[in-house]
XYZ file of C-alpha atoms in Angstrom:
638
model
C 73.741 93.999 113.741
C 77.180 93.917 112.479
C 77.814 90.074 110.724
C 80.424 88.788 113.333
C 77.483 89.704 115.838
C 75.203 87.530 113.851
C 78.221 84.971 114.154
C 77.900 84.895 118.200
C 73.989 84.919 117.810
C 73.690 82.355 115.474
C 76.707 80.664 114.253
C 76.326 80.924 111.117
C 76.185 83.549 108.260
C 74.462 82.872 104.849
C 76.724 82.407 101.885
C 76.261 84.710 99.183
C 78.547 86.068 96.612
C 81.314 87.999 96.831
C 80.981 91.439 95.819
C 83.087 94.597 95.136
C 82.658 97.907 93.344
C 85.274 100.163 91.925
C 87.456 102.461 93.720
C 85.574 106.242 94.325
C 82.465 104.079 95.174
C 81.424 102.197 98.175
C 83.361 99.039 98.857
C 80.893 96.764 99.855
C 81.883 93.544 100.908
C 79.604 90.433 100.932
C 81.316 87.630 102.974
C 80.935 83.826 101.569
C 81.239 81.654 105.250
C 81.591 78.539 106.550
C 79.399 78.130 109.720
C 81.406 78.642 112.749
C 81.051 78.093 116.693
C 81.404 80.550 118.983
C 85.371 81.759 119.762
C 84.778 82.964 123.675
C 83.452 78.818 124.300
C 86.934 78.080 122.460
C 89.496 80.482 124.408
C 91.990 78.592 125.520
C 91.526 75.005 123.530
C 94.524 73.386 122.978
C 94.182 71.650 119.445
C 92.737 72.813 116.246
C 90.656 70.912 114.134
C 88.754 71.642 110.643
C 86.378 69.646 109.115
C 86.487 70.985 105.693
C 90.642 70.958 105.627
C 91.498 68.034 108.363
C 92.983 68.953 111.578
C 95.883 71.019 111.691
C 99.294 70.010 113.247
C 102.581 71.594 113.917
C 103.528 69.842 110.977
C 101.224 71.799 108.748
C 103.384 74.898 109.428
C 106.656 76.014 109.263
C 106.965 76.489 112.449
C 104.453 76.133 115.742
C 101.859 78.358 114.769
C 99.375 76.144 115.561
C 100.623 75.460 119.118
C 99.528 77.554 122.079
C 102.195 80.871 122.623
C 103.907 79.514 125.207
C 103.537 81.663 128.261
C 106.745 83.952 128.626
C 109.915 82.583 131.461
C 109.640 83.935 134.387
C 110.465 87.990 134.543
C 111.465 87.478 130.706
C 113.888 90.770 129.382
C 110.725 91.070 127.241
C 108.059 89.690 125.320
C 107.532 90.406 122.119
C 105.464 88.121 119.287
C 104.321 90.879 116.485
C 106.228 89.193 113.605
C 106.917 86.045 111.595
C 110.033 85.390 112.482
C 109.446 85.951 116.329
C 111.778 83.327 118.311
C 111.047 79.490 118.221
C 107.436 80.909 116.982
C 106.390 81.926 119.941
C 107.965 84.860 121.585
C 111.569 86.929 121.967
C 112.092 86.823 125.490
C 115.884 88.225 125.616
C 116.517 89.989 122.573
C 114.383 90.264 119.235
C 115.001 87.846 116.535
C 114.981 91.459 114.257
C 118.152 92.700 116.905
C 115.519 95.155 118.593
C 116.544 95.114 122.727
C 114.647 94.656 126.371
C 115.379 98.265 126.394
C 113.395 99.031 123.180
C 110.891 96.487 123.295
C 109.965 98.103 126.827
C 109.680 101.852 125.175
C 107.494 100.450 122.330
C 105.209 98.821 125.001
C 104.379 102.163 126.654
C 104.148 104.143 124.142
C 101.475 101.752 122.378
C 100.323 102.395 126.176
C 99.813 106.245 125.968
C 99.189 106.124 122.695
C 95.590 104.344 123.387
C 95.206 106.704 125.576
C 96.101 109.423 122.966
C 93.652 107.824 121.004
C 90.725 107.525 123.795
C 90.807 111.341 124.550
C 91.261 112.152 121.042
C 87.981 110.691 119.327
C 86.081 112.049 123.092
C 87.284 115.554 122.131
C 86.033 115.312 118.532
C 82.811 113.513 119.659
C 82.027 115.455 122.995
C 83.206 118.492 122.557
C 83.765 119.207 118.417
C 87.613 119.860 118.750
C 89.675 118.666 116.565
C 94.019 118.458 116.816
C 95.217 117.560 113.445
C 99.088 117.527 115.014
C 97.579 115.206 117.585
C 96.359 112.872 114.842
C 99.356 112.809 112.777
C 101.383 112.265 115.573
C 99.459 109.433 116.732
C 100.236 107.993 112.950
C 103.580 108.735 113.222
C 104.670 106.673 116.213
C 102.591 103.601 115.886
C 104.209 103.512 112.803
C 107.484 103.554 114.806
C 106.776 100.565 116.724
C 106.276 98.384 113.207
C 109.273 95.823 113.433
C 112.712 96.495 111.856
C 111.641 100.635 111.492
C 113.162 102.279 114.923
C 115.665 100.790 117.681
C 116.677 104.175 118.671
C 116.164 104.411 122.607
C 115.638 108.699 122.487
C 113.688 108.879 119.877
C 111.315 106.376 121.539
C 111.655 108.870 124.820
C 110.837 111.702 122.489
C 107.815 109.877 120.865
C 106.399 109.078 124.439
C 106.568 112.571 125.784
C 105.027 113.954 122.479
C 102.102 111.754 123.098
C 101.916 112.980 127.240
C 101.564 116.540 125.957
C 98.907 115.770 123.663
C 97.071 114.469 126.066
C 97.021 116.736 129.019
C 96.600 118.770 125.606
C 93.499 117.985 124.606
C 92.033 116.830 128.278
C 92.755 120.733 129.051
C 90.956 122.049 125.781
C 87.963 119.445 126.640
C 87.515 121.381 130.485
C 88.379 124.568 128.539
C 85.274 123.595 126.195
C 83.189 123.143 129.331
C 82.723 119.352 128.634
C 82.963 116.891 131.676
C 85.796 114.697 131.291
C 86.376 111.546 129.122
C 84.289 108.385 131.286
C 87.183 106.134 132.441
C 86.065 102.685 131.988
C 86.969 99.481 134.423
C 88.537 96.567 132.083
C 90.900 94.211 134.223
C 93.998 94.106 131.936
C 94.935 97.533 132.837
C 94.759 96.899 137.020
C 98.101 97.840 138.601
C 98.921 101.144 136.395
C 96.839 104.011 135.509
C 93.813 103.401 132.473
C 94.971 104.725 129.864
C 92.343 107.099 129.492
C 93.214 108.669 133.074
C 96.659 108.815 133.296
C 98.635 111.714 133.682
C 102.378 111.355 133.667
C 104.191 114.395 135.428
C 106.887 115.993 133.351
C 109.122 115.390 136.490
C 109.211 111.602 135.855
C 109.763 111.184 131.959
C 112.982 109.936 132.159
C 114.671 106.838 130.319
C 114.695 104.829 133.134
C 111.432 105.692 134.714
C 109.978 104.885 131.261
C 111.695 101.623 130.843
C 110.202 100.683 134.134
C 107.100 101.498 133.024
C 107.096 99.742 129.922
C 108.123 96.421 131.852
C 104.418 96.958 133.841
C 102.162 97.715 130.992
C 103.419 94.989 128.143
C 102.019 92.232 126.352
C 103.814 89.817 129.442
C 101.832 92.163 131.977
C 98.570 91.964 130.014
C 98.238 87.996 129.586
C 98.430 87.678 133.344
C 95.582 90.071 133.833
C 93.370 88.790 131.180
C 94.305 85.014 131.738
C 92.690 84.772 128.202
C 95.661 84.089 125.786
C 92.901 83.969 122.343
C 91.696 87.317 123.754
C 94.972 88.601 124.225
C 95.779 87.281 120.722
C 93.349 88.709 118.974
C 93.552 92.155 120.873
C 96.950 92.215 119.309
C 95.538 91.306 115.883
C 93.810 94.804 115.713
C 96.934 96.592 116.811
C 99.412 95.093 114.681
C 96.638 95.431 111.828
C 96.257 99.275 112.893
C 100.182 99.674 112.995
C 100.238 98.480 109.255
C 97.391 100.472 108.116
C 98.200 103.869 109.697
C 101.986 103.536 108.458
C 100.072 103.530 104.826
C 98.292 106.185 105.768
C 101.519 108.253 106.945
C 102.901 107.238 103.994
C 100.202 109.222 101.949
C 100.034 111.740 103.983
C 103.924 113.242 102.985
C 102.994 112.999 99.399
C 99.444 115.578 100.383
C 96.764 112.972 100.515
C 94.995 112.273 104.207
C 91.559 111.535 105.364
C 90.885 112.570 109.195
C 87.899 110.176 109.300
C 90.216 107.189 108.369
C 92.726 108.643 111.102
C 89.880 108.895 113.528
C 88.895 105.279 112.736
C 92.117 103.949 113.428
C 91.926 106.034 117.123
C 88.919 104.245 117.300
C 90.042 100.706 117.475
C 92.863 101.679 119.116
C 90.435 103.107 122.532
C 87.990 99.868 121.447
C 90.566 98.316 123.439
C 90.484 99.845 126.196
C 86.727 99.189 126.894
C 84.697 96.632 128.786
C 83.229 95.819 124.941
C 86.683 94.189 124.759
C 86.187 91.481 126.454
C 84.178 89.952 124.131
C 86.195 87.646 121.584
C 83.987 87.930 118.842
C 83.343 91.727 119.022
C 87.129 91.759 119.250
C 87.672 89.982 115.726
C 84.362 91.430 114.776
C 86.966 94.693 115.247
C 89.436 93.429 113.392
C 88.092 93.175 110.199
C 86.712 96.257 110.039
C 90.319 97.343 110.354
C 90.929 95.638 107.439
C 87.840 97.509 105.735
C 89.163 100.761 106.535
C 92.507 100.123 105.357
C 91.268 99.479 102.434
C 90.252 102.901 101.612
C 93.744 103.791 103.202
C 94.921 101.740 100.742
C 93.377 103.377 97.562
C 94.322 106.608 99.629
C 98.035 105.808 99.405
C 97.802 104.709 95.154
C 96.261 107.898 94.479
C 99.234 109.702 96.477
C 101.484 107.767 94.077
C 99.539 107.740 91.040
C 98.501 111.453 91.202
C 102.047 112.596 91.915
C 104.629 110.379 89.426
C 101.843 108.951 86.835
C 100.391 105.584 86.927
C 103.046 103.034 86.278
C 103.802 101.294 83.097
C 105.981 98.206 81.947
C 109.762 99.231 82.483
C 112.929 96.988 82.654
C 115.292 98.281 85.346
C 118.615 98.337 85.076
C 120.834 95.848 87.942
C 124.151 96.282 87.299
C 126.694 99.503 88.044
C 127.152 102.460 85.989
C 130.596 104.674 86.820
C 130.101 107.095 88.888
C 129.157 108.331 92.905
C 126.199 106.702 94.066
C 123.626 106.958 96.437
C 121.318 104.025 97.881
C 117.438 104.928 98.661
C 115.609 102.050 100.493
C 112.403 101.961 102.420
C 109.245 102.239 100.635
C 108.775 105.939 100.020
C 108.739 107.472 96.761
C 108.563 111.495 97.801
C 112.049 110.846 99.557
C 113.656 109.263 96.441
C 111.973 112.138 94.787
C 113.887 114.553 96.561
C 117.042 112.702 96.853
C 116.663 112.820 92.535
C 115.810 116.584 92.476
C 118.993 117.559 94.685
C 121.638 115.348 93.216
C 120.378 116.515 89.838
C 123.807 117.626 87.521
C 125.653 116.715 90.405
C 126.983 113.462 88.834
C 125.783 111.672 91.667
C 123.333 108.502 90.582
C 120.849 106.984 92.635
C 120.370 103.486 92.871
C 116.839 101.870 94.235
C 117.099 99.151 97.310
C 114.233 96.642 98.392
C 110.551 97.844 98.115
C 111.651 100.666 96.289
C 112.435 98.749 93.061
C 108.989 99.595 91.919
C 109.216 103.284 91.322
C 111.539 102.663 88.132
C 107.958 102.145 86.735
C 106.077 105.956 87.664
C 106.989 107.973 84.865
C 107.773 111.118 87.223
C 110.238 109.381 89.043
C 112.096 107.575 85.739
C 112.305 110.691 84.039
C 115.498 111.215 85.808
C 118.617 110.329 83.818
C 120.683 109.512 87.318
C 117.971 107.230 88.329
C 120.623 104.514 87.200
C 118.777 101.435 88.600
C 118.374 98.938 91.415
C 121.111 97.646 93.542
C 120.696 94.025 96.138
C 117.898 92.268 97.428
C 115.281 92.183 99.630
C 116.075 93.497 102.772
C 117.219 90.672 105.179
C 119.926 90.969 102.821
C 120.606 94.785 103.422
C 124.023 94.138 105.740
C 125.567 92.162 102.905
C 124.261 94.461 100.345
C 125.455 97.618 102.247
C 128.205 96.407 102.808
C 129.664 96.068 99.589
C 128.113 99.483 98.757
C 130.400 101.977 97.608
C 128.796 105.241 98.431
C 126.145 106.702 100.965
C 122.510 104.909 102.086
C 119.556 106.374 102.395
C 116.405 104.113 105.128
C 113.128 105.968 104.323
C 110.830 103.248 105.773
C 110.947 99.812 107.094
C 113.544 97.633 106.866
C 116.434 98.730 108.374
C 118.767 96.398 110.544
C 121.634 97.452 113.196
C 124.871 97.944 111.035
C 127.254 95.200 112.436
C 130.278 97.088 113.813
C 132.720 98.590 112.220
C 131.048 98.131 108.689
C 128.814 100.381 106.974
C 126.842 102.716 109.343
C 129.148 105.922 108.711
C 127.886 105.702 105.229
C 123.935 105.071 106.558
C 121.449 107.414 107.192
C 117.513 107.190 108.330
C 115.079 109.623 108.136
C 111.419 109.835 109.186
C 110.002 107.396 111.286
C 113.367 104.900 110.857
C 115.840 105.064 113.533
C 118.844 102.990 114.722
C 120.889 104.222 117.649
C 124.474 105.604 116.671
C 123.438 106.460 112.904
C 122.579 109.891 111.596
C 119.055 110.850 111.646
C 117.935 113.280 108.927
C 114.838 115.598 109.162
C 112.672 115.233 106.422
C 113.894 115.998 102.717
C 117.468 117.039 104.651
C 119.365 114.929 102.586
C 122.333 117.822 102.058
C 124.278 115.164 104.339
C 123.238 111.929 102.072
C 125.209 113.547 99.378
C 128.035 115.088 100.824
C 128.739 111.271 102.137
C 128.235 109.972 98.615
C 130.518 112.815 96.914
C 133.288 111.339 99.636
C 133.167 107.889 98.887
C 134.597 105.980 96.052
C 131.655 105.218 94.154
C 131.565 102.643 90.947
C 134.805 102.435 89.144
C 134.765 102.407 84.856
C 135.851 99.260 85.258
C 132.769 97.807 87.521
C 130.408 99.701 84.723
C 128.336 96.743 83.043
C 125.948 97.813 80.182
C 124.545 94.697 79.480
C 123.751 93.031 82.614
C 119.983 91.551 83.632
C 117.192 93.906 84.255
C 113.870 93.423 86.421
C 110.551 94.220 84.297
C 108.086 96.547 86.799
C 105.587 98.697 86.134
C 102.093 96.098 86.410
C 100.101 98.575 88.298
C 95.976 98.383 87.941
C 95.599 100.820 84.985
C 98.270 98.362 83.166
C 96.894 95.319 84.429
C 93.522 96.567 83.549
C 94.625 97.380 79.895
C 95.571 94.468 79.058
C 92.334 92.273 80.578
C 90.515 91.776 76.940
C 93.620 89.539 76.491
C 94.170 88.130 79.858
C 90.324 86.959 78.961
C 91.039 85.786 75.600
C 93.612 83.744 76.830
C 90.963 82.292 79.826
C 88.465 81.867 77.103
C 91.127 80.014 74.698
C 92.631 77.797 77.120
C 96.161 79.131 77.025
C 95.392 80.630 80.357
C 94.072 78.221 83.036
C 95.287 79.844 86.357
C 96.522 82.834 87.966
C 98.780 82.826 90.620
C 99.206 85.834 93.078
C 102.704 85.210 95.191
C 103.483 88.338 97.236
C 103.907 90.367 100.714
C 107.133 89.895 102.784
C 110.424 87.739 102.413
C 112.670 86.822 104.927
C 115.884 84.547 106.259
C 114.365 81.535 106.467
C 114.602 78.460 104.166
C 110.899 77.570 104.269
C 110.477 80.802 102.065
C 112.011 78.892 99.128
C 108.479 77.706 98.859
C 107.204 80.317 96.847
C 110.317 80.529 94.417
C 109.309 76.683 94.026
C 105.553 77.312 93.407
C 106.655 79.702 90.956
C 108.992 77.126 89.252
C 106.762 74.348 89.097
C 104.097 76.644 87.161
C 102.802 75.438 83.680
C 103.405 77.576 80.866
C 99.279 78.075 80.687
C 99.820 79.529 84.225
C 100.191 83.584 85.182
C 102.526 85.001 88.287
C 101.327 87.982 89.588
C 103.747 89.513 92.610
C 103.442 92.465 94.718
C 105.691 93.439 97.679
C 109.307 91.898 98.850
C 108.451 88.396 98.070
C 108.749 88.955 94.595
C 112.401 88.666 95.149
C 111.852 85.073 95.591
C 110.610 84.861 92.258
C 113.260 87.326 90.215
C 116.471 85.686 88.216
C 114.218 83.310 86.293
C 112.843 83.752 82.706
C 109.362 82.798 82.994
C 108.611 83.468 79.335
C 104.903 84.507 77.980
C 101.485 83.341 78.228
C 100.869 81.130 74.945
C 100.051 82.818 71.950
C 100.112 86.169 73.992
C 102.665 88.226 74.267
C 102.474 89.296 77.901
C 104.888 87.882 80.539
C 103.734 85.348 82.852
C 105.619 87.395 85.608
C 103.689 90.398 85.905
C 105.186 92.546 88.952
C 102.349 95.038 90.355
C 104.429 96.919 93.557
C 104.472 97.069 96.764
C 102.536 95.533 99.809
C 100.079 98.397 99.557
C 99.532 97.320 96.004
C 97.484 94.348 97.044
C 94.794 97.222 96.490
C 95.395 97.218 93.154
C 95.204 93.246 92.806
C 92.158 93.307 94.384
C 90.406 95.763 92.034
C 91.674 93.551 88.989
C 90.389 90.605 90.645
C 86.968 92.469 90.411
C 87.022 93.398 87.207
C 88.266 89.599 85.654
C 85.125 88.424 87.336
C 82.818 91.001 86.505
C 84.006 90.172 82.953
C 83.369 86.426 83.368
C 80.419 86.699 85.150
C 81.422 85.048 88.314
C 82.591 86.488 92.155
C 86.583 86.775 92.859
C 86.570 83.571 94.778
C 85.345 81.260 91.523
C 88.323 82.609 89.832
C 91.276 80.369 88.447
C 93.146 82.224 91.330
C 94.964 81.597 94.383
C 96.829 83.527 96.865
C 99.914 82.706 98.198
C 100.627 85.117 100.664
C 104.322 85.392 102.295
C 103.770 87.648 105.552
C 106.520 89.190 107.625
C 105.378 92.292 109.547
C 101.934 94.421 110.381
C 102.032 95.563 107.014
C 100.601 92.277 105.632
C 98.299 91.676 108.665
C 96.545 94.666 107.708
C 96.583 93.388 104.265
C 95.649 90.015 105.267
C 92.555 91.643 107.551
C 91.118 93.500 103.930
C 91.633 90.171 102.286
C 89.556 88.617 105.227
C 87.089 91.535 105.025
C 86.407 91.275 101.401
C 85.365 87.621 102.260
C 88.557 86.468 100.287
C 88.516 82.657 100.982
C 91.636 79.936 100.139
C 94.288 81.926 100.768
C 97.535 80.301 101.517
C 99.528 81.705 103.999
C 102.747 81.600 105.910
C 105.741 80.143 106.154
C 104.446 80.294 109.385
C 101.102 81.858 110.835
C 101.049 84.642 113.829
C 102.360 83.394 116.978
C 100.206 85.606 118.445
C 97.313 83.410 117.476
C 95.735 80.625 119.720
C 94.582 77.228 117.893
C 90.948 78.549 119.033
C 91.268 82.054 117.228
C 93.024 80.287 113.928
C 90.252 77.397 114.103
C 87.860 80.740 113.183
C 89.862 81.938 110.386
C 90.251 78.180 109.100
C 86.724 77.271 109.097
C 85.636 81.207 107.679
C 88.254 81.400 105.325
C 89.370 78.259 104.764
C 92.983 79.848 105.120
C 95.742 77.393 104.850
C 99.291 76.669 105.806
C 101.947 77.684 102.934
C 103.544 74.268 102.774
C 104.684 71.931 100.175
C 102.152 69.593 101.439
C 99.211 71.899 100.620
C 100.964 73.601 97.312
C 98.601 74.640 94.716
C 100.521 72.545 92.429
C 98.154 69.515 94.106
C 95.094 71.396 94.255
């Protein structure tokens, strides 16, 4: 009996101590709870309470999260609630807050539609009938990743994508009669009534046009499937296994272009992904029950994705990056992946062309495969809400390998910008993977850094904190625990955005005592740069250590271990708290292997998901004891 099981059965689970082992060995978890009711006698309650952190308001958050999502206007353009910054925090009804349109919102919604049905017939082949489709699989990675916010508003490529996924499936429905197998059981659940299962339906190749397609989205979307259910906590927390599989599949594809992919982990994600579609659904708690194990497995997609880094550019060591211009064309890489910087470096190579890092990216001035290059010249701007400021002033050509990219305002920049893989925006040049011969022609034809812009003593970043670092240095990190010149380590990381709440974690950071550590993984760290944190008392490693990207968290985690290994104690008795800024499904995923690991007092926001009922957060409250990122609950009081 899996534990959330045991959670409907009995309402409680035991608390015993958190445990971990090392990565190449089984993860095994060991949750520390607070007893919990039952979610399905919760559904739809309309305020949240907590007896071990008081009851929770709309004033605990930066915005609503608490409060019910309001049910879409009537025939709304769209719905669409998968991110932080979603519209009054609880739904973009006429355009996305992140610029994405009814038109595109609709696309997404159906092809998240065939592509559970993708998934349905795809573990049934493998199970029934032993045939595998490795194309089918990578596909399938491919375009959920697609519908992660700010990656694709391209209307054709989102035809493209959904007409991919039809021919897979007739595909493989044809290879499963070929195989003599009877076809895939078609089960009754009522949030699909109206259209087609997902599991049976057959598109024609007659009526896969834009239009048809839009239409279609309209009648399978989240708007569609919360009058069906009339369950908004189920609906909620179905969406908290998509969103969690979108983020952990787009880690996964982003291993899998640097040679390192796991079919079981891809089947797994196909897996939760058809769980949906099922009658088993329909239970809350096997639903969240779900959920976590999605954040088990991308945990090993996690690990996955640092061994496609670490194998391929080194592990990464303590590096000060250069932020200011050097003479010369230039070239922009942003996104998060490091193969496509890697071949943007080997083809400009004696070219006299530099190449500047942008957002997530600022991390790979640490891999020593990657800083080898002289004309890696350094990192250019902020995080990427800032990207149509920073492009802007840009004086050469830009390369989006990943999320974030935002519509070029007119007339600005988007001449000079270029996407390539799963990134997309409608009226900028696509590029097929490592076809950058375009990328550089564009830089070669724009002005570039004058002599006179060249600064060669400006500020620099210090990267390069990953785990075998971090691990290096722990006989001093425990010295300084033992000694008392290190009382508490702070973990700030995940996503930044626009909003003002998010000064919050540049604050927590501020307010710090010297006797403190900052650890900082992902886009939020840019909160945090521009201030001169100094050392750890009588040490002399920097209080601000910087250990990646989002998918980094992995790493934190395993250092986590180890410190409490070393002291003799579990990862939640540690002098450590989370502060966790989230954005997109990236961090949900991360946040669900948090969860999984049994990670408890983590502080999270500015705002939690909209797609969240006060009955589904009251779970995560009283298991976790998760709380609100506000100044009212700042660590600093603790």
């Amino acid at each position: 009996m899996s534990a959330l099981r045991m959670i409907a059965a009995h309402r409680a689970l035991s608390t015993t101590k958190f445990a971990l082992r090392e990565s190449g060995r089984n993860v095994q978890p060991v949750r520390k709870f607070i007893p919990v009711a039952a979610l399905n006698a919760r559904s739809n309650e309309g305020t949240a309470s907590s007896p071990s952190n008081g009851p929770l308001s709309k004033r605990d958050f930066t915005r609503s999260a608490v409060a019910d999502a309001a049910a879409p206007a009537a025939d709304p353009a769209m719905f669409c609630y998968q991110c932080e910054q979603t519209k009054n925090g609880t739904g973009c009804e006429t355009v996305g807050v992140c610029g994405k349109t009814p038109e595109v919102s609709a696309l997404q919604d159906l092809l998240l539609y065939r592509l559970k049905g993708l998934a349905g017939v795809s573990v049934y082949a493998k199970e029934a009938a032993d045939i595998t489709h490795p194309e089918a699989d990578e596909h399938f990675n491919k375009a959920m990743f697609s519908t992660l916010t700010n990656v694709n508003f391209d209307e054709e490529r989102f035809v493209t994508y959904i007409k991919d996924t039809n021919v897979y499936i007739r595909g493989l429905k044809h290879a499963i009669a070929d195989a003599g197998v009877k076809p895939i059981e078609v089960p009754k659940v009522p949030w699909f009534s109206g259209v087609p299962h997902p599991f049976e339906w057959d598109m024609k190749e007659d009526s896969e046009t834009l239009e048809t397609f839009i239409d279609l989205g309209h009648q399978v979307g989240i708007s569609n499937r919360r009058d069906l259910m009339g369950n908004d906590t189920l609906l909620g927390l179905h969406e908290l296994i998509t969103y969690g599989v979108k983020g952990a599949v787009a880690y996964s594809h982003h291993a899998a272009v640097m040679g390192k992919s796991n079919p079981e982990l891809d089947t797994t994600y196909q897996k939760f992904m058809a769980f949906l579609c099922k009658p088993e659904a329909e239970d809350a708690m096997a639903v969240l029950g779900q959920a976590l194990e999605v954040g088990k497995a991308n945990l090993s997609t996690m690990a996955l994705l640092e061994d496609a880094h670490t194998s391929n550019y080194g592990h990464p060591t303590p590096t000060p990056v250069k932020t200011t211009p050097t003479a010369g064309k230039c070239i922009l890489v942003s996104g998060h992946d490091l193969s496509d910087l890697e071949a943007v470096l080997k083809m400009t190579e004696g070219t006299g062309v530099n190449v500047y890092t942008h957002g997530e990216l600022l991390p790979a001035h640490g891999y020593p495969e990657l800083r080898k290059y002289a004309h890696l010249a350094g990192h250019y701007g902020g995080a990427w809400y800032r990207q149509k400021m920073d492009f802007y002033a840009w004086p050469g050509s830009i390369l989006i390998t990943t999320n974030c990219v935002l519509d070029p305002p007119e007339d600005s920049y988007e001449d000079n910008l270029f996407t390539t893989g799963e990134t997309g925006v409608e009226g900028v040049r696509h590029l097929a993977p490592k076809d950058f011969g375009p990328l550089i022609e564009r830089a070669k034809e724009l002005p570039g850094f004058s002599a006179e812009q060249e600064v060669e003593d400006g500020p620099t970043h210090l990267v390069g904190f990953g785990r075998e670092t971090m691990l290096g240095a722990a006989p001093a990190v425990l010295d300084a625990i033992k000694a008392g010149d290190l009382k508490h380590i702070f973990l700030i990381g995940g996503c930044d955005g626009s909003e003002g709440s998010r000064r919050y974690y540049k604050k927590v950071a501020a307010l710090m005592p010297q006797t403190s550590a900052i650890l900082t993984l992902g886009c939020a760290k840019y909160r945090l740069l521009g201030q001169d944190y100094g050392t750890i008392p009588n040490t002399e490693i920097p209080r601000l250590l910087d250990m990646g990207q989002c998918n980094d968290s992995y790493a934190a985690v395993q250092v986590a271990v180890a410190l409490a290994e070393a002291l003799g104690t579990d990862v939640n008795s540690l002098p450590l708290s989370l502060d966790i800024s989230w954005f997109e499904q990236k961090a949900v995923a991360v946040l669900l292997s948090l969860l999984h690991l049994g990670v408890t007092d983590i502080r999270l926001g500015p705002a939690l998901p909209a797609f969240l009922t006060p009955a589904a957060l009251q779970i995560l409250v009283d298991a976790y004891a998760i709380k609100p990122a506000t100044s009212q609950g700042a660590p600093m009081s603790d």
